XYZ file of C-alpha atoms in Angstrom:
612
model
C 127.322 127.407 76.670
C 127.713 124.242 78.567
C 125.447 125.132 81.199
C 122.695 126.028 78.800
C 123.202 123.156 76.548
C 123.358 120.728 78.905
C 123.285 121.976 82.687
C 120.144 123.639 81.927
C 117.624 120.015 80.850
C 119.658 118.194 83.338
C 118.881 120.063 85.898
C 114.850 120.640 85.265
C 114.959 116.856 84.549
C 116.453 116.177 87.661
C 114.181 118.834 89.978
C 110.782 117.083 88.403
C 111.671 113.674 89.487
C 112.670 114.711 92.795
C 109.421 116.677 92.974
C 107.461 113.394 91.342
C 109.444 111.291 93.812
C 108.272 113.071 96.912
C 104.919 113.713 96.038
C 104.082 109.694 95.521
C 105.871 108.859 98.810
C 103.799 111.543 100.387
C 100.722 111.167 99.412
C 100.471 107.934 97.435
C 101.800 105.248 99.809
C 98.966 103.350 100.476
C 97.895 103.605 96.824
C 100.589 102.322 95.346
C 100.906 99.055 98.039
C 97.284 98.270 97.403
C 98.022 98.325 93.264
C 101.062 95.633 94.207
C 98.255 94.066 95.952
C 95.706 93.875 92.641
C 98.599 92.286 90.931
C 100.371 88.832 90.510
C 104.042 88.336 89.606
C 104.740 84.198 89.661
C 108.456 83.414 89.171
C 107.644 80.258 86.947
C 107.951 79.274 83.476
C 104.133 79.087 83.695
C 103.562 82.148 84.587
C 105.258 83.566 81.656
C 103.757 81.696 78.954
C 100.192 82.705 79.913
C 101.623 86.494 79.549
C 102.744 86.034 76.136
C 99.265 84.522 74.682
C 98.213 87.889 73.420
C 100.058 90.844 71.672
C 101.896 93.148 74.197
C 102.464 90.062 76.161
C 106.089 90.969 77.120
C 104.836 94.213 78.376
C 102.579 92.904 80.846
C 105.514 90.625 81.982
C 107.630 93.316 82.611
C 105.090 95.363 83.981
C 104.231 93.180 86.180
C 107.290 92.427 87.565
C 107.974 96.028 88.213
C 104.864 96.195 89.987
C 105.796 94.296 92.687
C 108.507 97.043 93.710
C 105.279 99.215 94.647
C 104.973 96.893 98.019
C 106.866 99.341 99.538
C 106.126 101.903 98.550
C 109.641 104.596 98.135
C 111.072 101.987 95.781
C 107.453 101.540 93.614
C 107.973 105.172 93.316
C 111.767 105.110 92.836
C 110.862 102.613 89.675
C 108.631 104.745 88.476
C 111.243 107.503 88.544
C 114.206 106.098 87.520
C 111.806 104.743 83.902
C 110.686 108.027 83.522
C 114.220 109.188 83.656
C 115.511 107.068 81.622
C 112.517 107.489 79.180
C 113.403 111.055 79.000
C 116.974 110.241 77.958
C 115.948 108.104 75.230
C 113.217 110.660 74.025
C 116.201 113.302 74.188
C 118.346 111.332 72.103
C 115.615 110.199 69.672
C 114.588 113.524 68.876
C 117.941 115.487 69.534
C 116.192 118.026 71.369
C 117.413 121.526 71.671
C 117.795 122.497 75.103
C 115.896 125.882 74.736
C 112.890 122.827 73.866
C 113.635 121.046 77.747
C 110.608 121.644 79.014
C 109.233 118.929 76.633
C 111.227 116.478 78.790
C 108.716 116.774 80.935
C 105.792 115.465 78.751
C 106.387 111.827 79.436
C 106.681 112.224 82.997
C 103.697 114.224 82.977
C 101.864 111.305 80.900
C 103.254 108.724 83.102
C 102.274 110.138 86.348
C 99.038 111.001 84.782
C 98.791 107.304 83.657
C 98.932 105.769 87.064
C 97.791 108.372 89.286
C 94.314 109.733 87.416
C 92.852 106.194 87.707
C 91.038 105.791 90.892
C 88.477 103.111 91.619
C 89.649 101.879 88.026
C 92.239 100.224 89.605
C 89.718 97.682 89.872
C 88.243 97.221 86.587
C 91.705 97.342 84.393
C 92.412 93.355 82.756
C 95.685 94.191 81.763
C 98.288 92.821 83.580
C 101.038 95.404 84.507
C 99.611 98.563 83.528
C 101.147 100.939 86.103
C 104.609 100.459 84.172
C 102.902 100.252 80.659
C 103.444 103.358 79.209
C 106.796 104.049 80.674
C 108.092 100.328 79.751
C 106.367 100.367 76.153
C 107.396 104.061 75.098
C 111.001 103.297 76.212
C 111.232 100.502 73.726
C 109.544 102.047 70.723
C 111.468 105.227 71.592
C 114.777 103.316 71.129
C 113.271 101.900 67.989
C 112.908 105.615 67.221
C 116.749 106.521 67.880
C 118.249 104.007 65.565
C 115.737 104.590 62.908
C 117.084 108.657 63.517
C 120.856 106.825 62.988
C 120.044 105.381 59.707
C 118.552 108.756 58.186
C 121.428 109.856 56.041
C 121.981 106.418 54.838
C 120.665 104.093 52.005
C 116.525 104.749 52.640
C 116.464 101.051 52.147
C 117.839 100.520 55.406
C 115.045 101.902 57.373
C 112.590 100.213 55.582
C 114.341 97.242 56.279
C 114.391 98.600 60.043
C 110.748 99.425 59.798
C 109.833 96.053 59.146
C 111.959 94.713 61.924
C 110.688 97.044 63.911
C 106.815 96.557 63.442
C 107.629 92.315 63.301
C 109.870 92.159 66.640
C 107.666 95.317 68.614
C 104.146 94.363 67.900
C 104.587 90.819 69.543
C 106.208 92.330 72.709
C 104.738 95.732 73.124
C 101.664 95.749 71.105
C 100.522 99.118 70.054
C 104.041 101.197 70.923
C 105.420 99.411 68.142
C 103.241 100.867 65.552
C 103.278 104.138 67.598
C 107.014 103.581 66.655
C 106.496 103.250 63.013
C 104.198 106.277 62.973
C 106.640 108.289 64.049
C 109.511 107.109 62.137
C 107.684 107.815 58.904
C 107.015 111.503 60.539
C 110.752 111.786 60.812
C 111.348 110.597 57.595
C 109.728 113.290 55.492
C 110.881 115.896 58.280
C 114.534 114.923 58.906
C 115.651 112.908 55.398
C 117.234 114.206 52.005
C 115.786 111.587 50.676
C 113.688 112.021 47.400
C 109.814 112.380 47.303
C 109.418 109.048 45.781
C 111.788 107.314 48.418
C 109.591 108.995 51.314
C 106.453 107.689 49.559
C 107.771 104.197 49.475
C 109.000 104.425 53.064
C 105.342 105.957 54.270
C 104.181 103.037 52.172
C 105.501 100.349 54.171
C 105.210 101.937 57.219
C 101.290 102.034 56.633
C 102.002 97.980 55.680
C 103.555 96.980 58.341
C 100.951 98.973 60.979
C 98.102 96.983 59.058
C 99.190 94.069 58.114
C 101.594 93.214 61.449
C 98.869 93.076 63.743
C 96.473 90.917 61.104
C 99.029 88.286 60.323
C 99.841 87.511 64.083
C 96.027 87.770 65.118
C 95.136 84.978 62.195
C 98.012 82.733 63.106
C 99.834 83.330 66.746
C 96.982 84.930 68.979
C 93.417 84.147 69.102
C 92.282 85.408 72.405
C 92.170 89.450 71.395
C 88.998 90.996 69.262
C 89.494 92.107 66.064
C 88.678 95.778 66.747
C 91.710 95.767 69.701
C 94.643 94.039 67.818
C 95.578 97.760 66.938
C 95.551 99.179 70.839
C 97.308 95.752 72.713
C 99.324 97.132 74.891
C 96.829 99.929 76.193
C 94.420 99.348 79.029
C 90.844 99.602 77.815
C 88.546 101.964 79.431
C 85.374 100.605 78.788
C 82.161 99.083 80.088
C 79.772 97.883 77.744
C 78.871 99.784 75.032
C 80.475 102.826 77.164
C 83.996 104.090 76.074
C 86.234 106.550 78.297
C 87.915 108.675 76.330
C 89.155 111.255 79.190
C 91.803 108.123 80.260
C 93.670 107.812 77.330
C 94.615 111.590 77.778
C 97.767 110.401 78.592
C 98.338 108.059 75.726
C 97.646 111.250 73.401
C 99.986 113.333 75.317
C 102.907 110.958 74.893
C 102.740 110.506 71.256
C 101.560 114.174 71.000
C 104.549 115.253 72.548
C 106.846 112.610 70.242
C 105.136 114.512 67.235
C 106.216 118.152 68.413
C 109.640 116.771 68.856
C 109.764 115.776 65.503
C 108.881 118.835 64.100
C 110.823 121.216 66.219
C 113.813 122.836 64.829
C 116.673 120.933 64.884
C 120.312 122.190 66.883
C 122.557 123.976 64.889
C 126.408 123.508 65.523
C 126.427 127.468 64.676
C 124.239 129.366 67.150
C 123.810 132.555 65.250
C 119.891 132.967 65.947
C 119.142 136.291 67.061
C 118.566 137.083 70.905
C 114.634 138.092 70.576
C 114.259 134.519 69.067
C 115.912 132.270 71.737
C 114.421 134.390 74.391
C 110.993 133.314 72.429
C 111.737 129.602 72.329
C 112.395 129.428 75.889
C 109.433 131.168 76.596
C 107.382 129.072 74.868
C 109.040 126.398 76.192
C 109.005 127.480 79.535
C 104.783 127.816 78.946
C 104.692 124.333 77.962
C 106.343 122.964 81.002
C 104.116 125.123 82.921
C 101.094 123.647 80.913
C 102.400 120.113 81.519
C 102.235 120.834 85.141
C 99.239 121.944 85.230
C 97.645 119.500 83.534
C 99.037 116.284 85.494
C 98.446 118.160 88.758
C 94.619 119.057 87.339
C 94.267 115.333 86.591
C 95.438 113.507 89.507
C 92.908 111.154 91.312
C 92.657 113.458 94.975
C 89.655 111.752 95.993
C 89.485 112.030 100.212
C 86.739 108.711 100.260
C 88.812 106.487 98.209
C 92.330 107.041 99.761
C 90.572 106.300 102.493
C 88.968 102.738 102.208
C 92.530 101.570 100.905
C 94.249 102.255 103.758
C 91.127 100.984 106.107
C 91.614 97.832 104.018
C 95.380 97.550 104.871
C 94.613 98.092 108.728
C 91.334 95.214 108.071
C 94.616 93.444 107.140
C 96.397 93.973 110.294
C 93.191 93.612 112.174
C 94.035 97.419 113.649
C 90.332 98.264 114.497
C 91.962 101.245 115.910
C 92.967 102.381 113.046
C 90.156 101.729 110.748
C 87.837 103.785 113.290
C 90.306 106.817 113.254
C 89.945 106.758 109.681
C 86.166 106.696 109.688
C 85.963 109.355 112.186
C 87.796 111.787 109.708
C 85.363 111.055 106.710
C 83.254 113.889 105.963
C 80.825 111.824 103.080
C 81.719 108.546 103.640
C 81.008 105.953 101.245
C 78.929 102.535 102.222
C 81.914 100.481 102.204
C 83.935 102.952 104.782
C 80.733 103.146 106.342
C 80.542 98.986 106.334
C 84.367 99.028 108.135
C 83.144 100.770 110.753
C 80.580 98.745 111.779
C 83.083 95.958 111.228
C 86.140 97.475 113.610
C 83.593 98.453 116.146
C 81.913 94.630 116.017
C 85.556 93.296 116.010
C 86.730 95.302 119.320
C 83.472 94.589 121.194
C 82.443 98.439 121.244
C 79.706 98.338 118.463
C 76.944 98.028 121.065
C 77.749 101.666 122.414
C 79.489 103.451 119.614
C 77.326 102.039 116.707
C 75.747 105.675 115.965
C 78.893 107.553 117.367
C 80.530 108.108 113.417
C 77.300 109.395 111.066
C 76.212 106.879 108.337
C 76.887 107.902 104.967
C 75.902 106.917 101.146
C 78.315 108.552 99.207
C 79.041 106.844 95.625
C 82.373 106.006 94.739
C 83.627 108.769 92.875
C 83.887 106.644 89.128
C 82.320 106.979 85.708
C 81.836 103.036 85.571
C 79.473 101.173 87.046
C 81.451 99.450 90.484
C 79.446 97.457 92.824
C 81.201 96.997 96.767
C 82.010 93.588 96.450
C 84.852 94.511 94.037
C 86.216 97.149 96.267
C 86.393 95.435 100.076
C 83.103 93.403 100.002
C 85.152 90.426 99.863
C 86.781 91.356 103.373
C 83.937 91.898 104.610
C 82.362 88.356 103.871
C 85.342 86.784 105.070
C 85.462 88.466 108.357
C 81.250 87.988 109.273
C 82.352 84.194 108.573
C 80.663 84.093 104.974
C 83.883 82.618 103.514
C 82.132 80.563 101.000
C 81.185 83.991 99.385
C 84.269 85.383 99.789
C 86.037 82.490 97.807
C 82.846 82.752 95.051
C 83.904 86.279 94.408
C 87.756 86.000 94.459
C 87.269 83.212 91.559
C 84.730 86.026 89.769
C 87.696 88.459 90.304
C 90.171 86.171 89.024
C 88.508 84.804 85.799
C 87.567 88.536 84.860
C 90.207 90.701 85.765
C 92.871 88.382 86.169
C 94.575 86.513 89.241
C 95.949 88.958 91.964
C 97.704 88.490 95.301
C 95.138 90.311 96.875
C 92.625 87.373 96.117
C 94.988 84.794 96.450
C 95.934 85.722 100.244
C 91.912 85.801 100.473
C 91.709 82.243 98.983
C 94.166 80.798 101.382
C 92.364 82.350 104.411
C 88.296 80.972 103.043
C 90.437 77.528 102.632
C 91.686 77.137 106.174
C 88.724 78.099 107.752
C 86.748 75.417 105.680
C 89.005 73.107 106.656
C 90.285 72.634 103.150
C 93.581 71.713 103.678
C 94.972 70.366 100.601
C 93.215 73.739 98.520
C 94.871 75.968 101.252
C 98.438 74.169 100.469
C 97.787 74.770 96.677
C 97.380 78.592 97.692
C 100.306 78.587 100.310
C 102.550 77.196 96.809
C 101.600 80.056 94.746
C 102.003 82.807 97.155
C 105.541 81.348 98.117
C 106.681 82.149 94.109
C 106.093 85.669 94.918
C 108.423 88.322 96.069
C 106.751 90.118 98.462
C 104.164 87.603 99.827
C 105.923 84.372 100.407
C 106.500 85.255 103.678
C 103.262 86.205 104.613
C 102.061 82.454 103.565
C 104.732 80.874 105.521
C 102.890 82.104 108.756
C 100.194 80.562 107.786
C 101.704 76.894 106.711
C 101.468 75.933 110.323
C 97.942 76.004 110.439
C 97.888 73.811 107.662
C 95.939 70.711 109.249
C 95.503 72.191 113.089
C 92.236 73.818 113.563
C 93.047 74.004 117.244
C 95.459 76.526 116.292
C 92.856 78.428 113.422
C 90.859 79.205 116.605
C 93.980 80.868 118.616
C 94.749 82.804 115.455
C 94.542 86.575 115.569
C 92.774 87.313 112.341
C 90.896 83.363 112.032
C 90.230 82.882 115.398
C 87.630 85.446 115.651
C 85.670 84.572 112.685
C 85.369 81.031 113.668
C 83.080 82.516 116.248
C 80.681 83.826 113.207
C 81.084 81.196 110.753
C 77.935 79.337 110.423
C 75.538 77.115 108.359
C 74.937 80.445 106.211
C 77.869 80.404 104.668
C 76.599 78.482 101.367
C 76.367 79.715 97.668
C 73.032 81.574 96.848
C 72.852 84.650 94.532
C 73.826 88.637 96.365
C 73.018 90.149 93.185
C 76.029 92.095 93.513
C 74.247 94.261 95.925
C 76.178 92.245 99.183
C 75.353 94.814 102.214
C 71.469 93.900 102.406
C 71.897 90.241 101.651
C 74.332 89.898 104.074
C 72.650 91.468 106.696
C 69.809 89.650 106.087
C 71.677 86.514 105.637
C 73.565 87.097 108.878
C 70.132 88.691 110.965
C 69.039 85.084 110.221
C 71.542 82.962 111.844
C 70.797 80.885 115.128
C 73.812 80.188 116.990
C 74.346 79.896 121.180
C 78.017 81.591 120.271
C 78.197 84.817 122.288
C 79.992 86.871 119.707
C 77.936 85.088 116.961
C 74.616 86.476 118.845
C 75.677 89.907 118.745
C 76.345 89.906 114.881
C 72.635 88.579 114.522
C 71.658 91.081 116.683
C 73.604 94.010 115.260
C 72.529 92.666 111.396
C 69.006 92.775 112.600
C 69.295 96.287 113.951
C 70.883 97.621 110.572
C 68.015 95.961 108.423
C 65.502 97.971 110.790
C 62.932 94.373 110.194
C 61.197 94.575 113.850
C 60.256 91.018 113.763
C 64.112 90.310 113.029
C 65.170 91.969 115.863
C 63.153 90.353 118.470
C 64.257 87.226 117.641
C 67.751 88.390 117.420
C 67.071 90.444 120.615
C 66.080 87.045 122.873
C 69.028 84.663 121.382
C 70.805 87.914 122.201
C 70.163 87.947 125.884
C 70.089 84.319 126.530
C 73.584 84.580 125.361
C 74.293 86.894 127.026
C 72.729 86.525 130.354
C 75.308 88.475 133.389
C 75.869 90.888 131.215
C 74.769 94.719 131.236
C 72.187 95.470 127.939
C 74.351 97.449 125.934
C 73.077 101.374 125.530
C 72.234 101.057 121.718
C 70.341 97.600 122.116
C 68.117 98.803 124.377
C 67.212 102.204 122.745
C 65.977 100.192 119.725
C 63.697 97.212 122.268
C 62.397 100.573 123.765
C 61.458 102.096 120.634
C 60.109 99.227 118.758
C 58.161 98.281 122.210
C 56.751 101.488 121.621
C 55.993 101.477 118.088
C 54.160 97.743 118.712
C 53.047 96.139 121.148
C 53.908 92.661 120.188
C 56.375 92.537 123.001
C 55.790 93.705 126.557
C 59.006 95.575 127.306
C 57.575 96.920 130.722
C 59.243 94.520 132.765
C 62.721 95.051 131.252
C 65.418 97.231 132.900
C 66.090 99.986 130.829
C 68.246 103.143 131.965
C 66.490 106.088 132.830
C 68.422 107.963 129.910
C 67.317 105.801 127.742
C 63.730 106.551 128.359
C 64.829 110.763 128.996
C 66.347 110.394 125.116
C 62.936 108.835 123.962
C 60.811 111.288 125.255
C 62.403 114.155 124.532
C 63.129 112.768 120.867
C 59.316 112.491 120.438
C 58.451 115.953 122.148
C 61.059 117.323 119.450
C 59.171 115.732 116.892
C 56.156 117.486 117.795
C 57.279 120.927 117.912
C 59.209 119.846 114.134
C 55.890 118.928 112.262
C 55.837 120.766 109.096
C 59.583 120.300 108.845
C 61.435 118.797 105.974
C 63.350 116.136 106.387
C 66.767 117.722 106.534
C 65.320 120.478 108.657
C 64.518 118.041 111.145
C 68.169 116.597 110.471
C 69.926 119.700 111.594
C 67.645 120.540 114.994
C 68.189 116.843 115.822
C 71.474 115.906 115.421
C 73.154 118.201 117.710
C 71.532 116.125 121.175
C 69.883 112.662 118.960
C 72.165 112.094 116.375
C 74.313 109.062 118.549
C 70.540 107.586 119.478
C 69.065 104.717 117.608
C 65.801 107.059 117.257
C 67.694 109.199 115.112
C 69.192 106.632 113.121
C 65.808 104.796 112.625
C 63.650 107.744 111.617
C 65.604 110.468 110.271
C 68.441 108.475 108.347
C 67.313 107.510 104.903
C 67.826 106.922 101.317
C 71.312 105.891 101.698
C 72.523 104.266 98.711
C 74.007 100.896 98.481
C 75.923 99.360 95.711
């Protein structure tokens, strides 16, 4: 009997978290680093206060805090673990679950994997502060509330009302909407689980339905004024919304957790005596063995696999670590890539001085981000991208944007500190070197940077800075992208006049992407005077050749093109004759196979790619 009563949950308990466990260390390493990275945990009184201006501000706090343990990433998911063990105890306890009923254990890790891991690009869009340890944190505590309301049942019925006022009073202020969650069910355990009379139920359901109402009301008239009306009730839960436009399909795992608390409520309770017949255990732990199968199914059906976005966050970590390497590897693996992987490319092969031979190596691509909402680039890795083409004034613009909508996050602030020293901005970059030092996992990335604090001699020998003082220019002022950053910059950037080597070839290369012929011969000459020992790289001079072809602005007879350059021309355009009557993508699949690393390719058969 003791290894079904007890053996038995322990046991499944124990094999799901292992199996959670290695699955997130697996496969969700790079996630989980980059969500430390959208985050901010200060260790100041400061810090603190600002959490608790709004209901549920304790559970940010915390959440918060535990976020920072996803920096590396086997103990983010050995938090995660260890909650959602410990939130099955509670829920266990709570509900006094038979074991026959032990799949249901795995309901809230089910809802809390689903929680963090279904998200995707909405990683970017959620304001609340410490989300990925919301629900776990926040059904812990109203669970608990739970178990000693289950205590008092048996006693005076006065006593949990007295407990459910506490409850609602001392929850709502520090974990918003689990609180009431927490009433809800203690009034569904009251007319389940308690002798007491009709009457006394009424009157307990009575001030449950008080204290839900009138809780929130009270402390959003006279302790927090910074929440709408219509959310007081759901503090506590990130909101899925944009505009007018709800998201219902991410609260799934809201609904599952308290759907799960209501079946345990309900379920029959243990007997000491176990005198139930064999045909009806064997039928409990069948159904309960098709609910855990159920619950597996559904968290693996709803976990965020998507290949394109996995992949720009861990190009963003190796933009980080200025591995060019590794950011091409990635983008040769891509089968749809999206603009910004796309963008990285062009970035790692400027960056290691191969773009002018490899540009049309990887195919374009103008995949969407895989996302319901609206996103526009420069909230994914836009930002890293203006910082690294020297357009650190933009940069900075958008980190603020970031901060005063979505909140501050390290990932901004480590941005901030870098658009600071290149400026020259020395006191600014101190006040960002200050902040990042009262965080655990990136003071002592800031402490490299202190001693440049002052020395621009040494911001030009600096791995990542040094390069982009090459780039920086008089175009780095405020003027409006529209949100829509890859054309403006390249036209921004196409525009530049500069007699810096490396700074020529950007112009050059912008000027080739925004396929503007006029751009590109004046990018083209500040190109070569720049550059004037040097061997024409293969890609610059398949576009001169073509556009001297196409007009005849420019006499390009006296320039030394190679003979393959010509051979790829001519046999391009002899293709194109025998292709007339072709669709587009016809003409895509004969061509690619011998054009489809030429300019000519690029320039008339690559279209319609979406930017955003």
């Amino acid at each position: 009997m003791f290894m079904k009563k007890l053996l038995y949950p322990l046991l499944l308990c124990v094999a799901a978290l292992v199996a959670a466990y290695v699955v997130m260390v697996s496969y969700e390493s790079y996630y989980m680093a980059h969500v430390e990275k959208l985050s901010l945990f200060l260790y100041t009184s400061q810090f603190l206060s600002q959490k608790l201006v709004v209901a549920g501000g304790m559970l940010s706090y915390v959440g918060a805090w535990l976020t920072q343990f996803l920096y590396v990433p086997w103990q983010g998911a050995l938090a995660v673990c260890v909650l959602c063990g410990l939130l099955m105890l509670v829920m266990q306890q709570a509900f006094r679950l038979s074991y026959l009923w032990a799949p249901l254990l795995l309901a809230p890790l089910a809802a809390v994997l689903m929680s963090d891991f279904m998200l995707g690009y909405w990683v970017y869009l959620i304001k609340m502060p410490g989300y990925f340890f919301g629900l776990s944190v926040g059904s812990i505590t109203g669970l608990l509330a739970v178990w000693v309301f289950r205590l008092l049942i048996g006693r005076h019925w006065w006593l949990r009302a007295v407990w459910m006022v506490l409850a609602g009073a001392v929850l709502y202020p520090l974990v918003g909407c689990y609180g009431l969650a927490a009433l809800v069910l203690m009034t569904a355990m009251e007319w389940r689980l308690s002798a007491a009379s009709i009457a006394q139920k009424a009157m307990l359901t009575t001030v449950a339905v008080v204290v839900v109402l009138a809780v929130p009301l009270v402390c959003y008239r006279y302790v927090y004024d910074q929440t709408p009306i219509e959310s007081i009730w759901w503090c506590g839960i990130p909101l899925f919304a944009q505009g007018d436009q709800t998201f219902g399909e991410y609260y799934l795992p809201y609904y599952l957790m308290l759907g799960a608390c209501l079946l345990a409520v309900f379920l029959p309770v243990p007997r000491k005596e176990q005198k139930k017949g064999k045909a009806l255990r064997w039928a409990t732990a069948g159904a309960g063995i098709v609910l855990g199968a159920a619950l597996v199914y559904v968290c693996n059906e709803h976990w965020y696999r998507d290949e394109n976005f996995h992949k720009e966050i861990q190009m963003e970590a190796a933009v980080e670590e200025c591995d060019w390497d590794e950011v091409l590897g990635l983008a040769a693996t891509a089968s749809n890539p999206t603009r910004q992987i796309v963008l990285y490319k062009y970035l790692a092969l400027f960056k290691s001085g191969r773009i002018g031979k490899e540009m049309y190596d990887l195919p374009d691509g103008g995949a969407l981000p895989d996302c319901p909402a609206v996103l526009h680039l420069v909230q994914l890795g836009g930002q890293h991208l203006y910082l690294q083409y020297g357009m650190q004034n933009f940069c900075y613009r958008w980190c603020v944007e970031d901060g005063v909508e979505f909140g501050w996050r390290a990932k901004n602030l480590r941005l901030m500190l870098r658009c600071a020293l290149l400026n020259h901005e020395w006191n600014l970059a101190q006040k960002f070197i200050d902040m990042l030092r009262q965080t655990r996992n990136h003071a002592q990335w800031a402490e490299e940077y202190q001693p440049l604090v002052g020395h621009p001699e040494l911001i030009a020998k600096h791995k990542e800075l040094g390069p982009i003082t090459h780039v920086k220019g008089s175009y780095s002022v405020l003027a409006s992208d529209q949100s829509l950053i890859e054309k403006f910059m390249l036209t921004v950037l196409s525009s530049h006049t500069t007699d810096d080597p490396i700074g020529a070839e950007l112009v050059l290369v912008s000027a080739i992407q925004l396929k503007d012929i006029q751009v590109f011969w004046r990018a083209f000459n500040q190109y070569a005077i720049t550059h004037p020992d040097e061997l024409m790289p293969r890609v610059y001079q398949e576009v001169a050749y073509l556009y001297g072809h196409l007009e005849n602005g420019v006499d390009i007879s006296r320039m030394p093109f190679e003979q393959s350059v010509k051979d790829d021309y001519e046999g391009f355009m002899a293709l194109g004759e025998k292709c007339k009557g072709m669709t587009e993508a016809q003409m895509r699949s004969v061509f690619y196979p011998k054009y489809g690393r030429t300019f000519y390719y690029n320039y008339f058969l690559v279209r319609g790619l979406r930017t955003y």
